[in-house]
Amino acid sequence: ENQFIDSQLRYERQDLGKRESDQIILQQVEDVFGEPNNAGLSKVLTSFWNSWNALSTNPESLSARNEVRSQGQSLSRTFQKLDTDFGNLQRNLREEYQAKVDDVNRMLNQMGELNRQILRQPSGDLLDHRDALINELSPMLELDVRENSNGTVTLATNGTLLISQGIVNNLSADVTWDSSTSEYTLGLKLENSQRSVNPQSGALSSLLERHNVTVKNVRDQLDGLAVNLAVRVNEIHKNGYNLDDVTDVNFFAEGITGAHDFNISTEIANNANLIASSSDAGTPGSGTLATLIADMQYGEVMEGFSANEFYSHLVSDIGKKVQESEFLKTSQEKLVMNLKNQRDAISGVSLDEEMTRLIEFEQAYQAAAKVISTVSEITDTIINMV
C-alpha cells in the first residue's frame, strides 16, 4: 500500500510542478499588461481617441494637433514597451528553462552514480538517497519509475529512457531561432541522440507551453492589433486634408509589422501641421476627418472588435487564466498534502509496531538480566559457604 501511495504521490507532484509554474508565469504575463493603469494600453488608446475628438471641435488649432501627435507617440511607446517586456519575459523563461534542464541532468547523473554504487554494495542509505532524488525530480517532468530486483531503478519520461542501471541519458534544452519570424522556440532533446522529448507534465512542460504558446500568442495578437490599427487610421488620414490643404499623408509609419516597430510617420513627427482634420479640400476649418478617426474608438479594427474591445478581451482572457491557475494549484497542493498524510499515517503504524517490539525486547532483556543477577547471587552465596 505504501508503494502505491508513493507512486501516486510522484504522479501528483509532477502535476503540482506544472500547476505552480503555470500560476507564476501567467501572473507575470498579467503583470506585464499592467492593467488597470494610467500608463496601460487601454488608457493610452482612449487618450489617443480623445485627442482626435478634441481636434474635431477645434480643427484649426496647432496645439490640438500637437496633442494628437503627442498621443500618437505615447501610443507608439506603449506598444513598443509591451513588446519589449513580453520579449524580456520570454528570455527569462528560456533562461529558467535552461537552468531547470541543467538541474534535471545533475539529478539524473547523481541517480546514475547511486545505481552503480547499489550494484556494487546496496545499503539503506543509498536507497534513501535514491528515493529523495526521485522526489526532487518529480516536479520537473513526468517520471516512469521501475525498481529492479538488484535495487537499482530504471527511469523513463513519456516513453523515453533516461536511466538504466548505471547508464544515463542526459537531456538538452533545444532553443531554436527562426529568422523569418524573429522568434525563439523551446524544445527538449536527448543530449546524445538528439531525439525529441515531449514532457507532458512538470515544470518543464509548463515552461515549454507558456513560452511557445501563451506568451507567443499574446505577442502575435498585440502585433495584429498594432498593424490593423495603423492601417485603419492611415486609410482615413491619407484621404484627409491638413491646414496647408495637403493630402495623402500617413499618420502612422508605413509598413508596420507589429508592436515592436509601431510608430507615427516621420512626416508627422517632424511637422504636426501635416495632421489632417478635414475630409474635403479647401475647408481647413472642418473637423469631419478628425471625427471619423475619433469614432474609430467604437469601430471594428480587429476580428470584429474595436481596438479597445480587442485589447480588453486579451487582458481579460489572461486574467481568467490566472484565476484558473491559482485554483488548480491550490487544489493540487491539497491533493499532494492528503497523499503525504496518508503515507505518513501508514509509516506511523509501522513505527508503532517497531516501538512495541523494541519495548518487548527491552522487557525480555531486563527479565533475563534479573535471572542472571539472581543466579550470580546464588553462586556467590554457595562459594562463600564453601
Phi, psi and omega in degrees: 000321180297320179296321179297316180294320177300318179296316179294323180295320176299315181299315182288330175294325176299314180294321178296321177302319178291315182297318180296316179295317178304313184297317181296313184292315180297324176295322177295321177298314180297322180296326179297320178300323178062034180256147352282140184200141180297336179263002180286161184299325181301311180291323181293320176300314180298319178296325178297312179296320181296326180293324176291324178295319178295322178294325181295332179270347179217065191293344181262004184278126176287323180295325177294323177292320177299323179291320176299314179298316181299318179291327175295320178292322178296319177297320179298313180298322182293315176301313182296319180295319177301315180296318179297315182295319178290327175296319178294322178298315178297321178297317178297321178295322178296318180294318179295321179298313179299317181296321180289322176298320177298319178297316179300314180297321178301314181291322177298317180295321177296319180291324176298318178294320177297319176302317180294321179292321179295322177299322181284311183203094182294147177209159180299322180296318180296319180293321178295318179297318178299314181295323179296321178294321178298318178296323179289328182281332187305317181291350184277317183199162181291141183232133168257114185249126176232121179272128182270163183297335180273006177094345178282168176238148172251127182244137174220158175227119178050043177087358180255123182289130179251317181222132172220118186055241180259005182270132182239130172257102180287158179260158179227128175288123182258107180249113185248133177255125178256106184293335181288331179248355183056046182227146172265146174232135179266146175211181180219134181223161167286136187298321186275316186265347184064019175287135182291141175240133184239086180296135181252354181211174180084174183297325180297320178298318179297313181297320177299310184294315184289324178288310187281334186244297189298302183291323177300315180297320178298314179296320179298319181291322175295320177299315179298319178296315181298314181296311182296321179296314180298316181296315183295317179295317180296322179303319180283313187296322181298334181269001181261176183234140179262191183296333178269010180064025178267140179236183178063044177243129176282137174281312176264158180300148179276146176079022177298133182251352180174190181295330186292330180243021177290127182196161173284161182291156178300322181300313181291322180298325182274337186207103181293340179297340181281355178290125183277145176230343185250147177273347186233145177293147176076013180230065183299339180274004181268139179248023185297320181289321177300324177295319179300317180289320178300322181288348176297344176305331183249357183269163181290127178241320183209128175052039177083003182243156169289168181300314181296318180295315182299314180295320179299318178295322180297313180293317181298321180297318178293320178301319178294321179295324178296313180298317179297318181294324178294318179296314181295322179295313180298317179298318181291324177300318179294319179297315179297318180296319178298317179296320178296320179295320177298315180297316181295325179295317178295317178296325179297319177299316180297320179295320179297318179297318179296320180294320178299315179296324180294318179297317178300319180295318180296319179296318178296320180296317180295320179296317179297322180297322179294319178299313180299319181295319180295314178300320181296319180294317179298317180299316180299320181295316180299316181297318181295324179295323179290000000 
